[in-house]
């Protein structure tokens, strides 16, 4: 089982590389990512979170399950929505559970990319799915949800990480 990388690991702050080979290894990686995500009760997981600096994420949230290779996110509705957000890679050092904070995200997004066989995918999202897509795409760009918080809120989380 792949280990979830936590804040402090440089892979989480490094932009991920595009995927070019749609082979058996990629399909195995996607399956392993779902396995790792479910093992820790996550709803989304990006390649860098398991130490693989590749542009790929998986998700299973609000009745929607899938994966996206080489995703490109477009904001359709920039109106900010505040809601609780946490991250498997930013756990509380005592409980090892994600720390949550009210985090602003755009209301609506579209993500375009490829599936495990290299076929085009396009998903429009609002609500928790839109939040998930923004969160996972951030991981691929070397960003964490705490980067969207006030300095004070981010500091509070970092002190417990």
Tab-separated table of C-alpha atoms in Angstrom:
chain	number	residue	atom	x	y	z
A	1	UNK	CA	0.000	0.000	0.000
A	2	UNK	CA	1.261	3.444	-0.912
A	3	UNK	CA	2.056	5.762	1.997
A	4	UNK	CA	0.462	9.212	2.144
A	5	UNK	CA	3.134	11.912	2.116
A	6	UNK	CA	2.733	14.698	4.665
A	7	UNK	CA	3.593	18.360	4.781
A	8	UNK	CA	7.334	18.846	4.821
A	9	UNK	CA	7.897	16.319	2.038
A	10	UNK	CA	9.266	18.286	-0.956
A	11	UNK	CA	7.140	16.303	-3.439
A	12	UNK	CA	4.062	18.137	-2.117
A	13	UNK	CA	5.514	21.519	-3.089
A	14	UNK	CA	6.866	20.487	-6.497
A	15	UNK	CA	4.724	20.879	-9.644
A	16	UNK	CA	3.940	17.419	-11.056
A	17	UNK	CA	5.030	16.238	-14.501
A	18	UNK	CA	2.549	15.383	-17.287
A	19	UNK	CA	1.848	11.737	-18.033
A	20	UNK	CA	2.630	10.512	-21.545
A	21	UNK	CA	2.393	6.713	-21.311
A	22	UNK	CA	-1.068	5.199	-20.988
A	23	UNK	CA	0.097	1.710	-20.164
A	24	UNK	CA	-0.407	-1.078	-17.641
A	25	UNK	CA	1.757	0.798	-15.099
A	26	UNK	CA	-0.576	3.810	-15.209
A	27	UNK	CA	-3.647	1.623	-14.744
A	28	UNK	CA	-1.958	-0.101	-11.785
A	29	UNK	CA	-1.044	3.284	-10.276
A	30	UNK	CA	-4.646	4.493	-10.537
A	31	UNK	CA	-5.879	1.331	-8.803
A	32	UNK	CA	-3.261	1.762	-6.051
A	33	UNK	CA	-4.309	5.378	-5.584
A	34	UNK	CA	-7.940	4.398	-5.056
A	35	UNK	CA	-6.795	1.718	-2.607
A	36	UNK	CA	-4.661	4.221	-0.656
A	37	UNK	CA	-7.459	6.826	-0.652
A	38	UNK	CA	-10.065	4.378	0.647
A	39	UNK	CA	-7.686	3.019	3.302
A	40	UNK	CA	-7.603	6.451	4.968
A	41	UNK	CA	-11.234	7.427	4.268
A	42	UNK	CA	-10.266	10.100	1.758
A	43	UNK	CA	-12.433	11.543	-1.000
A	44	UNK	CA	-9.610	12.569	-3.340
A	45	UNK	CA	-5.933	11.806	-3.817
A	46	UNK	CA	-3.303	13.275	-6.134
A	47	UNK	CA	-0.123	11.623	-7.382
A	48	UNK	CA	2.243	13.775	-5.288
A	49	UNK	CA	0.420	12.695	-2.132
A	50	UNK	CA	1.812	9.191	-2.605
A	51	UNK	CA	5.214	10.414	-3.736
A	52	UNK	CA	4.503	10.176	-7.474
A	53	UNK	CA	5.156	13.565	-9.064
A	54	UNK	CA	2.787	12.965	-11.994
A	55	UNK	CA	-0.328	14.897	-13.070
A	56	UNK	CA	-3.014	12.476	-11.924
A	57	UNK	CA	-5.753	12.394	-9.312
A	58	UNK	CA	-8.567	10.081	-8.227
A	59	UNK	CA	-11.794	10.978	-6.448
A	60	UNK	CA	-14.923	9.484	-4.905
A	61	UNK	CA	-17.202	12.160	-3.489
A	62	UNK	CA	-20.899	13.002	-3.498
A	63	UNK	CA	-21.766	9.910	-5.530
A	64	UNK	CA	-19.187	10.716	-8.233
A	65	UNK	CA	-16.137	8.521	-8.676
A	66	UNK	CA	-13.355	8.765	-11.220
A	67	UNK	CA	-9.840	9.734	-12.121
A	68	UNK	CA	-8.232	12.407	-14.259
A	69	UNK	CA	-4.875	12.286	-16.037
A	70	UNK	CA	-3.174	15.560	-17.005
A	71	UNK	CA	-6.106	17.657	-15.758
A	72	UNK	CA	-6.628	21.272	-16.727
A	73	UNK	CA	-9.017	23.151	-14.462
A	74	UNK	CA	-11.078	26.117	-15.655
A	75	UNK	CA	-13.111	28.260	-13.274
A	76	UNK	CA	-16.648	28.674	-14.633
A	77	UNK	CA	-18.109	30.533	-11.650
A	78	UNK	CA	-15.547	32.425	-9.562
A	79	UNK	CA	-18.022	33.355	-6.814
A	80	UNK	CA	-16.243	32.240	-3.631
A	81	UNK	CA	-17.773	29.560	-1.436
A	82	UNK	CA	-16.447	29.019	2.095
A	83	UNK	CA	-16.613	25.494	3.464
A	84	UNK	CA	-14.649	23.092	5.624
A	85	UNK	CA	-11.673	21.592	3.854
A	86	UNK	CA	-8.934	19.294	5.064
A	87	UNK	CA	-6.120	17.275	3.575
A	88	UNK	CA	-4.666	13.818	4.123
A	89	UNK	CA	-1.221	15.393	3.670
A	90	UNK	CA	-1.761	17.968	6.436
A	91	UNK	CA	-2.642	15.811	9.445
A	92	UNK	CA	-2.702	16.718	13.108
A	93	UNK	CA	0.551	15.315	14.502
A	94	UNK	CA	-1.237	13.752	17.493
A	95	UNK	CA	-4.353	12.227	15.930
A	96	UNK	CA	-2.912	11.736	12.412
A	97	UNK	CA	-6.325	12.885	11.102
A	98	UNK	CA	-6.733	15.746	8.599
A	99	UNK	CA	-7.074	19.231	10.034
A	100	UNK	CA	-10.024	21.225	8.723
A	101	UNK	CA	-10.502	24.936	8.105
A	102	UNK	CA	-12.993	27.157	6.333
A	103	UNK	CA	-11.392	27.491	2.899
A	104	UNK	CA	-12.555	29.653	-0.014
A	105	UNK	CA	-13.013	27.973	-3.400
A	106	UNK	CA	-14.700	28.908	-6.658
A	107	UNK	CA	-18.350	27.844	-6.981
A	108	UNK	CA	-18.088	26.107	-10.346
A	109	UNK	CA	-15.300	24.541	-12.386
A	110	UNK	CA	-14.682	22.343	-15.397
A	111	UNK	CA	-11.844	19.841	-15.473
A	112	UNK	CA	-10.589	18.458	-18.772
A	113	UNK	CA	-8.035	15.693	-19.082
A	114	UNK	CA	-7.678	12.074	-20.072
A	115	UNK	CA	-8.760	8.721	-18.697
A	116	UNK	CA	-6.517	5.722	-18.014
A	117	UNK	CA	-6.588	4.782	-21.707
A	118	UNK	CA	-5.815	8.282	-22.996
A	119	UNK	CA	-9.401	9.113	-23.982
A	120	UNK	CA	-10.631	12.695	-23.389
A	121	UNK	CA	-12.620	13.472	-20.235
A	122	UNK	CA	-14.532	16.625	-19.363
A	123	UNK	CA	-16.378	17.089	-16.077
A	124	UNK	CA	-18.303	20.175	-14.953
A	125	UNK	CA	-18.661	20.466	-11.198
A	126	UNK	CA	-20.215	22.531	-8.434
A	127	UNK	CA	-20.372	22.042	-4.689
A	128	UNK	CA	-18.158	19.459	-3.015
A	129	UNK	CA	-17.025	17.946	-6.326
A	130	UNK	CA	-15.817	21.379	-7.532
A	131	UNK	CA	-13.997	21.840	-4.225
A	132	UNK	CA	-12.379	18.414	-4.587
A	133	UNK	CA	-11.224	19.131	-8.147
A	134	UNK	CA	-9.674	22.446	-7.095
A	135	UNK	CA	-7.977	20.810	-4.106
A	136	UNK	CA	-6.496	17.929	-6.117
A	137	UNK	CA	-5.428	20.156	-9.009
A	138	UNK	CA	-3.663	22.391	-6.499
A	139	UNK	CA	-1.655	19.353	-5.356
A	140	UNK	CA	-0.489	18.852	-8.936
A	141	UNK	CA	0.745	22.452	-8.973
A	142	UNK	CA	2.659	22.128	-5.681
A	143	UNK	CA	0.009	23.924	-3.605
A	144	UNK	CA	-1.857	22.942	-0.437
A	145	UNK	CA	-5.243	24.086	0.844
A	146	UNK	CA	-3.528	26.052	3.605
A	147	UNK	CA	-2.157	28.351	0.880
A	148	UNK	CA	-5.732	29.660	0.488
A	149	UNK	CA	-6.093	30.511	4.193
A	150	UNK	CA	-5.212	33.644	6.082
A	151	UNK	CA	-1.686	33.629	7.517
A	152	UNK	CA	-3.179	33.275	10.983
A	153	UNK	CA	-5.358	30.272	10.065
A	154	UNK	CA	-2.513	28.569	8.179
A	155	UNK	CA	-0.140	29.161	11.107
A	156	UNK	CA	-2.592	27.546	13.534
A	157	UNK	CA	-2.767	24.435	11.353
A	158	UNK	CA	1.005	24.309	10.856
A	159	UNK	CA	1.567	24.415	14.613
A	160	UNK	CA	-0.466	21.214	14.942
A	161	UNK	CA	1.004	19.477	11.874
